[in-house]
XYZ file of C-alpha atoms in Angstrom:
577
model
C 0.157 0.222 0.636
C 0.920 3.611 -0.823
C 1.922 5.762 1.732
C -0.109 9.387 1.686
C 1.368 12.610 1.056
C 1.375 15.088 5.121
C 0.743 17.832 4.781
C 4.956 18.666 4.474
C 5.501 16.626 1.532
C 2.119 18.721 -0.250
C 3.415 21.719 0.832
C 6.910 21.189 -0.329
C 6.200 19.872 -3.101
C 3.379 22.825 -4.572
C 6.612 24.727 -4.176
C 8.989 22.700 -5.609
C 5.475 22.561 -8.863
C 5.778 25.848 -8.662
C 9.778 26.572 -9.183
C 9.888 23.938 -11.767
C 7.340 25.780 -14.210
C 8.459 29.003 -13.370
C 12.412 27.928 -13.713
C 10.903 26.634 -17.632
C 9.429 29.957 -18.438
C 12.963 31.525 -17.519
C 14.442 28.623 -20.115
C 12.881 28.801 -22.944
C 15.092 31.402 -25.277
C 18.340 29.053 -24.397
C 16.435 26.040 -24.651
C 14.678 26.903 -28.289
C 18.585 27.696 -29.373
C 19.463 25.012 -27.825
C 18.083 23.123 -30.470
C 20.491 24.788 -33.038
C 23.185 23.680 -31.929
C 22.266 20.519 -31.249
C 20.319 20.016 -34.687
C 23.606 21.656 -36.365
C 26.054 19.539 -33.447
C 25.097 17.481 -31.239
C 21.544 16.041 -31.246
C 22.020 12.659 -29.184
C 22.916 14.737 -26.196
C 19.333 17.326 -26.881
C 15.981 16.419 -25.621
C 13.461 19.138 -27.336
C 10.239 17.484 -25.244
C 11.210 15.282 -22.238
C 8.311 13.441 -23.415
C 8.034 9.558 -22.410
C 7.513 6.480 -24.588
C 9.009 7.184 -27.518
C 9.452 4.641 -30.117
C 11.621 6.198 -32.440
C 14.450 6.931 -30.339
C 16.885 5.161 -32.297
C 16.349 6.908 -35.917
C 18.572 9.169 -37.463
C 18.333 12.334 -35.897
C 20.717 14.251 -37.899
C 19.731 15.081 -41.376
C 21.531 18.655 -41.015
C 24.607 16.910 -40.483
C 26.376 16.979 -44.067
C 29.556 17.555 -43.037
C 31.023 16.397 -40.087
C 34.112 18.820 -39.520
C 32.922 20.760 -37.188
C 31.565 18.521 -34.860
C 35.416 16.990 -34.806
C 36.478 20.183 -33.991
C 34.319 20.667 -31.297
C 35.216 16.905 -29.822
C 39.274 17.591 -30.438
C 38.888 20.478 -27.936
C 36.563 19.009 -25.011
C 39.083 16.005 -25.874
C 41.969 18.735 -25.017
C 39.801 19.555 -22.322
C 40.242 15.506 -21.040
C 43.640 15.354 -20.959
C 44.893 18.775 -20.104
C 42.126 19.489 -17.472
C 40.975 16.395 -15.424
C 43.625 13.549 -17.575
C 42.598 10.205 -16.684
C 46.839 9.473 -16.753
C 47.943 12.226 -15.007
C 48.098 14.099 -12.186
C 46.035 17.290 -12.272
C 44.844 18.639 -8.488
C 47.242 18.745 -5.593
C 45.998 19.185 -2.018
C 47.505 21.875 0.567
C 47.017 22.710 4.265
C 48.506 26.154 4.923
C 52.171 26.115 2.616
C 51.860 22.451 3.270
C 51.491 20.046 0.536
C 51.901 16.233 -0.564
C 55.436 17.128 -1.934
C 57.371 17.279 1.390
C 57.837 14.741 3.444
C 56.697 15.340 6.218
C 54.198 13.392 8.114
C 51.384 16.337 6.650
C 52.725 16.158 4.217
C 52.221 12.166 3.204
C 48.905 12.518 4.628
C 47.977 14.447 2.033
C 49.849 12.610 -0.572
C 48.032 9.710 -0.015
C 44.683 10.993 0.601
C 45.592 12.354 -3.287
C 46.459 8.295 -4.147
C 42.588 7.466 -2.768
C 41.050 10.338 -4.520
C 42.399 9.869 -7.908
C 41.860 5.286 -7.429
C 38.219 6.702 -6.937
C 38.012 8.551 -9.947
C 39.938 5.518 -12.305
C 37.176 3.122 -10.725
C 34.081 4.805 -11.095
C 32.815 5.785 -14.308
C 34.037 9.405 -13.687
C 36.569 10.874 -16.485
C 33.542 9.563 -19.376
C 31.090 11.588 -17.229
C 33.649 14.538 -17.610
C 34.531 13.797 -20.799
C 30.776 14.048 -21.893
C 30.114 16.609 -19.254
C 33.495 18.845 -21.532
C 31.674 17.932 -24.677
C 28.021 19.521 -23.910
C 30.503 22.633 -22.118
C 31.982 22.817 -25.687
C 28.676 22.730 -27.584
C 26.048 24.854 -24.923
C 27.880 27.014 -23.003
C 26.233 24.892 -19.620
C 27.075 21.263 -18.705
C 26.186 19.403 -15.400
C 26.861 16.323 -13.729
C 25.780 14.416 -10.279
C 27.578 12.053 -8.066
C 25.760 10.394 -6.457
C 27.377 7.839 -3.342
C 27.811 4.372 -4.698
C 28.514 1.227 -2.417
C 30.639 -0.409 -5.546
C 32.778 2.684 -7.484
C 32.153 4.765 -4.503
C 30.853 7.448 -6.305
C 28.583 7.310 -9.532
C 28.285 10.217 -11.579
C 24.824 10.513 -14.335
C 25.241 13.464 -17.351
C 21.998 14.961 -17.382
C 21.260 15.584 -21.475
C 19.588 20.111 -22.094
C 16.803 19.592 -23.236
C 16.183 18.054 -19.090
C 17.267 20.433 -16.345
C 16.608 24.029 -15.298
C 19.625 25.832 -13.972
C 19.231 29.169 -11.791
C 21.562 31.437 -9.742
C 22.007 33.119 -6.563
C 23.141 36.690 -5.294
C 26.900 35.956 -6.135
C 25.739 34.506 -9.306
C 26.667 30.756 -9.205
C 24.987 28.084 -10.180
C 23.180 26.265 -7.317
C 19.711 25.508 -8.522
C 19.077 22.450 -10.296
C 15.902 21.327 -11.372
C 14.886 18.762 -14.016
C 12.512 16.156 -15.838
C 13.497 12.813 -16.977
C 11.691 9.813 -17.676
C 12.260 6.049 -16.371
C 10.756 2.983 -16.780
C 7.884 1.475 -14.848
C 10.688 -1.433 -13.101
C 13.299 1.295 -12.860
C 11.401 3.496 -10.302
C 10.539 0.848 -8.433
C 13.913 -0.589 -7.736
C 15.246 2.738 -7.158
C 12.385 4.356 -4.567
C 10.758 1.384 -3.302
C 7.221 0.155 -3.828
C 5.942 1.132 -0.562
C 6.901 5.530 -2.145
C 5.538 5.010 -5.799
C 1.494 6.105 -6.954
C -0.653 2.953 -6.674
C -1.275 3.201 -11.142
C 2.783 2.662 -11.258
C 2.269 -0.010 -8.167
C -0.150 -1.973 -9.902
C 1.447 -1.650 -13.436
C 4.846 -2.982 -11.624
C 2.367 -6.191 -10.389
C 1.210 -7.135 -13.533
C 2.329 -10.410 -13.423
C 2.486 -9.886 -17.752
C 5.676 -8.346 -17.421
C 4.877 -6.234 -20.451
C 4.045 -3.038 -18.186
C 7.921 -2.561 -16.860
C 9.578 -1.337 -19.670
C 6.546 1.675 -19.791
C 8.052 5.195 -19.234
C 6.841 8.189 -17.021
C 8.036 10.645 -16.247
C 9.835 12.243 -12.956
C 10.715 15.364 -11.415
C 13.339 16.195 -9.403
C 15.017 18.545 -7.155
C 17.829 19.916 -5.963
C 18.208 23.424 -4.310
C 20.074 25.147 -1.427
C 18.586 24.739 1.976
C 19.486 28.076 3.502
C 15.225 29.989 2.479
C 14.950 29.710 6.309
C 11.990 26.790 5.064
C 14.066 23.748 5.978
C 11.457 22.498 9.124
C 8.619 23.582 6.681
C 10.035 21.271 4.789
C 10.804 19.080 6.681
C 14.501 18.999 5.754
C 17.364 19.228 9.109
C 19.064 21.958 8.708
C 22.318 20.417 9.266
C 21.702 19.717 5.233
C 23.061 22.406 2.989
C 21.076 21.518 0.016
C 18.112 19.383 -0.459
C 16.977 16.832 -3.323
C 13.497 15.385 -3.653
C 11.374 13.879 -6.691
C 8.440 12.958 -8.092
C 6.324 11.272 -10.545
C 5.782 14.690 -12.327
C 3.551 12.311 -15.172
C 3.053 9.742 -17.724
C 2.661 8.807 -21.435
C -1.827 10.098 -20.982
C -0.941 13.963 -19.316
C 3.195 13.887 -18.980
C 4.350 16.948 -17.480
C 0.844 17.197 -15.423
C 1.232 15.157 -12.261
C -1.199 12.599 -11.596
C -5.484 13.827 -9.991
C -4.173 12.573 -6.944
C -1.012 13.043 -6.230
C 1.323 10.499 -3.344
C 4.550 12.487 -1.597
C 7.675 12.048 -3.164
C 9.690 9.393 -4.126
C 12.766 10.491 -1.880
C 14.005 13.598 -0.259
C 17.349 13.539 0.751
C 19.541 16.573 2.659
C 23.067 16.959 1.513
C 26.331 18.180 3.310
C 27.206 19.264 -0.288
C 25.694 20.045 -3.744
C 25.431 16.793 -5.117
C 25.207 18.497 -8.910
C 28.084 20.413 -10.685
C 27.309 22.980 -13.041
C 29.747 24.126 -15.502
C 29.481 27.353 -17.620
C 31.400 28.066 -20.563
C 31.199 31.912 -20.104
C 28.278 34.115 -18.604
C 26.637 37.450 -19.540
C 26.061 39.921 -16.735
C 23.816 37.591 -14.452
C 22.767 35.293 -17.088
C 21.967 31.309 -15.264
C 23.457 29.448 -18.827
C 26.451 30.011 -20.180
C 27.521 31.223 -23.143
C 29.927 28.565 -25.711
C 32.379 28.125 -28.623
C 28.895 25.758 -30.291
C 26.853 29.865 -30.744
C 29.817 30.962 -32.242
C 30.837 28.347 -34.751
C 26.904 28.302 -35.033
C 27.303 30.326 -38.565
C 30.012 28.781 -39.714
C 28.514 25.316 -39.568
C 25.289 26.361 -41.046
C 26.877 27.860 -43.935
C 29.044 24.884 -44.584
C 26.903 23.038 -44.598
C 24.577 24.641 -47.148
C 27.891 24.810 -49.463
C 28.530 21.331 -48.622
C 24.414 20.675 -50.127
C 25.276 23.228 -53.326
C 29.030 21.158 -54.624
C 27.524 17.904 -54.033
C 24.716 19.436 -56.246
C 27.438 21.063 -59.181
C 29.567 17.897 -58.886
C 25.526 15.939 -59.523
C 24.763 17.776 -62.202
C 28.426 17.759 -64.154
C 28.695 14.333 -63.696
C 24.877 13.515 -65.056
C 23.561 17.580 -65.947
C 19.567 18.016 -67.020
C 19.734 17.576 -70.891
C 17.817 19.199 -73.833
C 17.377 18.025 -76.948
C 15.990 17.911 -80.223
C 12.609 17.526 -80.587
C 13.206 15.439 -83.333
C 14.733 13.026 -80.451
C 11.085 12.511 -78.738
C 10.673 8.439 -78.661
C 14.103 8.475 -80.445
C 17.198 5.804 -78.614
C 19.650 8.377 -77.173
C 23.391 6.563 -76.265
C 24.416 8.565 -73.623
C 26.932 6.127 -72.426
C 30.841 6.778 -72.440
C 31.606 6.724 -75.949
C 28.128 6.041 -77.723
C 27.360 8.266 -80.267
C 23.505 9.875 -80.465
C 22.775 10.551 -84.336
C 21.093 13.722 -84.524
C 19.155 15.517 -87.663
C 19.862 19.074 -89.001
C 22.799 18.806 -86.306
C 24.970 20.523 -87.901
C 23.340 22.701 -90.257
C 22.219 24.895 -86.958
C 25.932 26.124 -86.992
C 27.557 22.903 -84.716
C 30.434 20.575 -85.250
C 29.934 17.327 -86.728
C 30.585 16.031 -83.016
C 30.591 17.527 -79.879
C 29.618 16.228 -76.280
C 26.277 15.994 -74.678
C 27.498 17.945 -71.219
C 28.487 21.649 -71.465
C 27.880 22.265 -68.535
C 30.506 23.962 -65.485
C 30.272 24.443 -62.238
C 32.120 26.485 -59.939
C 33.916 23.237 -57.415
C 36.949 24.532 -57.453
C 36.410 27.775 -55.802
C 32.953 26.314 -53.285
C 35.500 24.265 -52.476
C 38.399 26.963 -51.047
C 35.670 28.996 -49.765
C 34.469 25.476 -48.112
C 38.309 25.110 -46.407
C 38.058 28.843 -45.206
C 35.417 28.187 -43.359
C 36.700 24.642 -42.139
C 39.607 27.467 -40.712
C 37.776 29.006 -38.667
C 35.321 26.527 -37.206
C 38.884 25.216 -36.620
C 39.606 28.243 -34.769
C 36.664 28.957 -33.431
C 37.362 25.700 -31.166
C 40.821 26.524 -31.088
C 41.966 23.630 -33.098
C 44.702 25.838 -33.587
C 46.898 26.249 -30.235
C 45.542 22.564 -29.077
C 48.287 20.992 -32.282
C 50.791 24.198 -31.363
C 53.522 21.355 -31.257
C 52.386 19.632 -34.638
C 52.650 23.024 -36.004
C 56.788 23.172 -35.180
C 59.148 21.277 -37.054
C 59.478 17.851 -35.160
C 63.514 17.456 -34.660
C 65.369 14.843 -32.507
C 66.834 16.670 -29.792
C 63.641 18.045 -28.416
C 63.224 17.601 -25.105
C 60.612 17.260 -22.569
C 60.302 20.586 -21.582
C 60.260 22.791 -24.843
C 57.299 19.938 -25.295
C 55.367 20.983 -21.923
C 56.031 24.771 -23.237
C 54.054 24.750 -25.644
C 51.304 22.519 -25.137
C 51.116 25.026 -22.164
C 51.519 28.257 -24.930
C 48.127 26.419 -26.155
C 46.068 26.596 -22.500
C 47.041 29.983 -21.849
C 45.206 30.656 -24.935
C 41.821 29.193 -22.915
C 42.716 30.740 -19.491
C 39.583 32.701 -19.168
C 37.173 29.104 -20.178
C 40.165 26.797 -17.854
C 39.663 29.302 -14.582
C 36.015 29.274 -14.810
C 36.661 25.027 -15.334
C 38.798 25.532 -12.101
C 36.155 27.329 -9.702
C 32.433 26.011 -11.080
C 34.071 22.356 -11.834
C 36.444 20.905 -10.629
C 37.540 22.441 -6.809
C 33.293 21.573 -6.209
C 33.478 18.321 -7.537
C 36.639 17.424 -5.429
C 35.417 18.435 -2.640
C 32.203 16.781 -3.170
C 33.354 12.841 -4.172
C 36.034 13.560 -0.930
C 33.395 13.883 1.371
C 32.066 11.032 -0.073
C 34.794 8.896 0.715
C 36.105 10.218 4.240
C 32.141 9.664 4.693
C 32.644 5.660 3.764
C 35.714 5.623 5.977
C 38.031 5.261 2.712
C 40.398 8.431 4.182
C 42.677 7.995 6.594
C 42.380 9.911 10.231
C 44.660 13.472 9.583
C 47.307 13.711 11.871
C 46.658 15.642 15.074
C 48.228 18.760 14.390
C 46.368 19.854 11.400
C 42.879 18.811 13.202
C 40.112 21.560 12.157
C 42.545 22.681 10.000
C 41.094 24.444 6.361
C 42.505 21.935 2.737
C 42.918 23.635 -0.152
C 42.973 23.185 -4.609
C 45.658 23.334 -6.017
C 45.476 22.349 -10.080
C 47.943 20.957 -11.965
C 47.907 22.274 -15.563
C 50.130 21.802 -18.296
C 51.660 25.193 -17.578
C 52.009 24.829 -14.242
C 54.257 22.055 -15.139
C 55.291 23.200 -18.067
C 56.804 25.594 -15.457
C 57.688 23.870 -12.651
C 60.193 21.957 -15.656
C 61.719 24.496 -16.477
C 63.004 25.175 -12.923
C 64.150 21.950 -12.221
C 66.134 22.593 -15.177
C 67.328 24.673 -13.999
C 68.126 23.298 -9.801
C 69.852 20.637 -12.526
C 72.353 23.274 -14.575
C 73.322 25.016 -11.056
C 73.777 21.047 -9.620
C 75.684 19.856 -12.700
C 78.885 23.221 -13.288
C 78.799 22.870 -9.002
C 79.863 19.475 -8.595
C 82.402 20.350 -12.846
C 84.032 23.109 -10.274
C 84.559 20.846 -7.437
C 87.560 19.279 -9.123
C 88.999 22.903 -9.830
C 87.248 24.991 -7.252
C 86.531 22.314 -3.787
C 84.921 24.984 -2.288
C 82.361 25.789 -4.648
C 79.694 23.473 -3.638
C 79.837 25.461 0.271
C 77.955 27.795 -1.236
C 74.898 24.439 -1.685
C 72.667 23.429 0.282
C 72.715 20.177 -1.213
C 69.577 18.909 1.257
C 67.285 21.310 0.108
C 68.080 21.213 -3.446
C 67.486 17.133 -4.045
C 64.690 17.858 -2.279
C 63.016 21.129 -4.331
C 64.304 18.897 -7.548
C 62.448 16.318 -6.548
C 59.059 18.653 -5.467
C 59.188 20.215 -8.493
C 59.353 17.095 -10.597
C 55.748 15.377 -9.003
C 57.571 13.194 -7.606
C 56.562 10.256 -4.102
C 57.792 11.950 -1.318
C 58.925 9.304 0.567
C 61.279 9.240 -2.096
C 63.659 11.956 -0.119
C 63.677 11.342 3.610
C 62.413 13.029 6.455
C 65.569 15.482 7.869
C 64.219 13.527 10.899
C 65.979 10.336 9.613
C 68.309 11.939 7.592
C 69.870 13.159 11.002
C 69.505 9.865 12.225
C 71.954 8.583 9.401
C 74.135 10.635 9.326
C 74.399 10.887 13.624
C 75.370 6.546 12.602
C 77.515 7.951 9.516
C 79.326 10.044 12.273
C 79.727 7.232 15.251
C 80.903 5.212 12.463
C 83.654 6.743 11.473
C 84.790 8.346 14.764
C 84.988 4.735 15.494
C 86.944 3.460 12.727
C 89.224 6.727 13.337
C 89.300 5.833 16.635
C 90.358 2.321 15.801
C 93.490 3.122 13.225
C 94.698 5.406 15.982
C 94.536 3.023 18.072
C 96.155 0.156 16.287
C 99.082 2.411 14.708
C 99.609 2.852 18.101
C 100.138 -0.698 19.228
C 102.852 -1.133 15.892
C 104.401 2.133 17.932
C 105.500 0.570 20.590
C 105.650 -3.273 19.440
C 108.596 -1.012 17.064
C 109.932 0.704 19.746
C 110.003 -2.573 22.307
C 111.685 -3.902 19.343
C 114.678 -1.551 18.508
C 118.080 -1.448 20.248
C 119.321 0.982 20.919
C 122.829 -0.884 22.545
C 123.808 -1.544 26.144
C 120.987 -4.486 26.539
C 118.320 -1.799 25.839
C 115.208 -0.700 23.809
C 114.096 2.549 22.485
C 110.849 2.057 25.129
C 112.780 1.267 28.249
C 115.038 3.499 27.931
C 112.248 5.862 27.482
C 110.423 4.920 30.448
C 114.099 4.515 32.840
C 113.940 0.867 32.391
C 117.304 0.143 32.363
C 117.943 1.723 35.537
């Protein structure tokens, strides 16, 4: 039996439905713009209407795209963002507490390094890197992208990428995207398994319990909301004031009344509070207080349209040149015509019209070359809009056999500098809250080890290791290496040269710049102990050597005869008197 809705549920549902409808009205102009972008760039990542039980969703929907160059350029930019900002094969963030990071050898640094290792492991073992790739592709085309991050028993986290057209965004007083509503479809079977049969409506329960099983694949529309819980209405809506965000799922309609709700709506499918925002929203660029972002795809849309139109015209021109429309003398009507290569069609009175005895049937020429050149210009503009020219900056230089890794890093960093504003927004709006969310989930799951006592209660910062930062660090490491090499060469001539260099600090700094495991460098305490033991061993060896030399000297003195039956030792000690 479905449990009845409480007064608190009904009050909160009325509020949530009202806000969802208002957000739908505000989103209308963006909604229509996204459809045009989807038609020409990414048709599979957009939904025009959230309608259940659509049987034709697998049919071809990219009928506007004849030349896929623009799609490829956009995909290249999205792939560049994955490798440049959150690569699955390289470190892309570091944790810091004050001035202490994970590259030192103190207990705090080792704890930070272990936390980083565990976070990277969570990202790698979950579906995060697949989801962030989809996220960046949405961001490049539509200017707005979202990703839900939920706790998962098997993989710690589970990431979900809602489609454009499904969700609505709103901002707070600081222009941050904090409000998230959406409409999406679920099958009867998935809805019951996700939310529990005791929380669904009576109609959904009957469909699920139908012994025939055919109704399990029927779909219904689910509404979903995530918003800050700081409006003073937490208790009124049945949430704990300790939760920073509140979330709710409810049945929003079926195939007969999509987006209309049920006549007697039950309570919520699920209500939950969160300490951090479970949805991450990113925007490529913004204008004033717009909740949705602008994108390179919006800038490229006119060129993409031109590319498709000219590609169509070029194909038509080639088709007319290869198989053109024909004009024939009326006397050829109902007479055979030979249009095969080398074939001849005989026409009475053909030479009387002033034409040569033999001539080509086709004499049609179209400016295909000119169209091709213009298409090349359009593709170049599309490539520049999607930053493909700067993403491939390294390939624009002559390849040499002596190119160093530092030089390649510098070339790559130059490309990311051109993306500076967008990359900074990705850091602040996407990656930082994302890492904070995953760290909190891992900490609650008991995966993060207890921190050292000296940092209890201190704030932890996130530093992003971009390609530019890596190139700068590699340059500094190269400088240290050159100084140590110079000093090593001078030691043979000027032994005092090494007195100018703190070798311990230099090696520690060098390893830190290369982002090596901090365990490679011993802590100052361990180093002092090793040196003390070595000094003691050397002192003991020196004392043993002195004792041996004294023993040999005494033996020699005892054996040296100075006459009169005396040796040197007895003479020195007065033994002969």
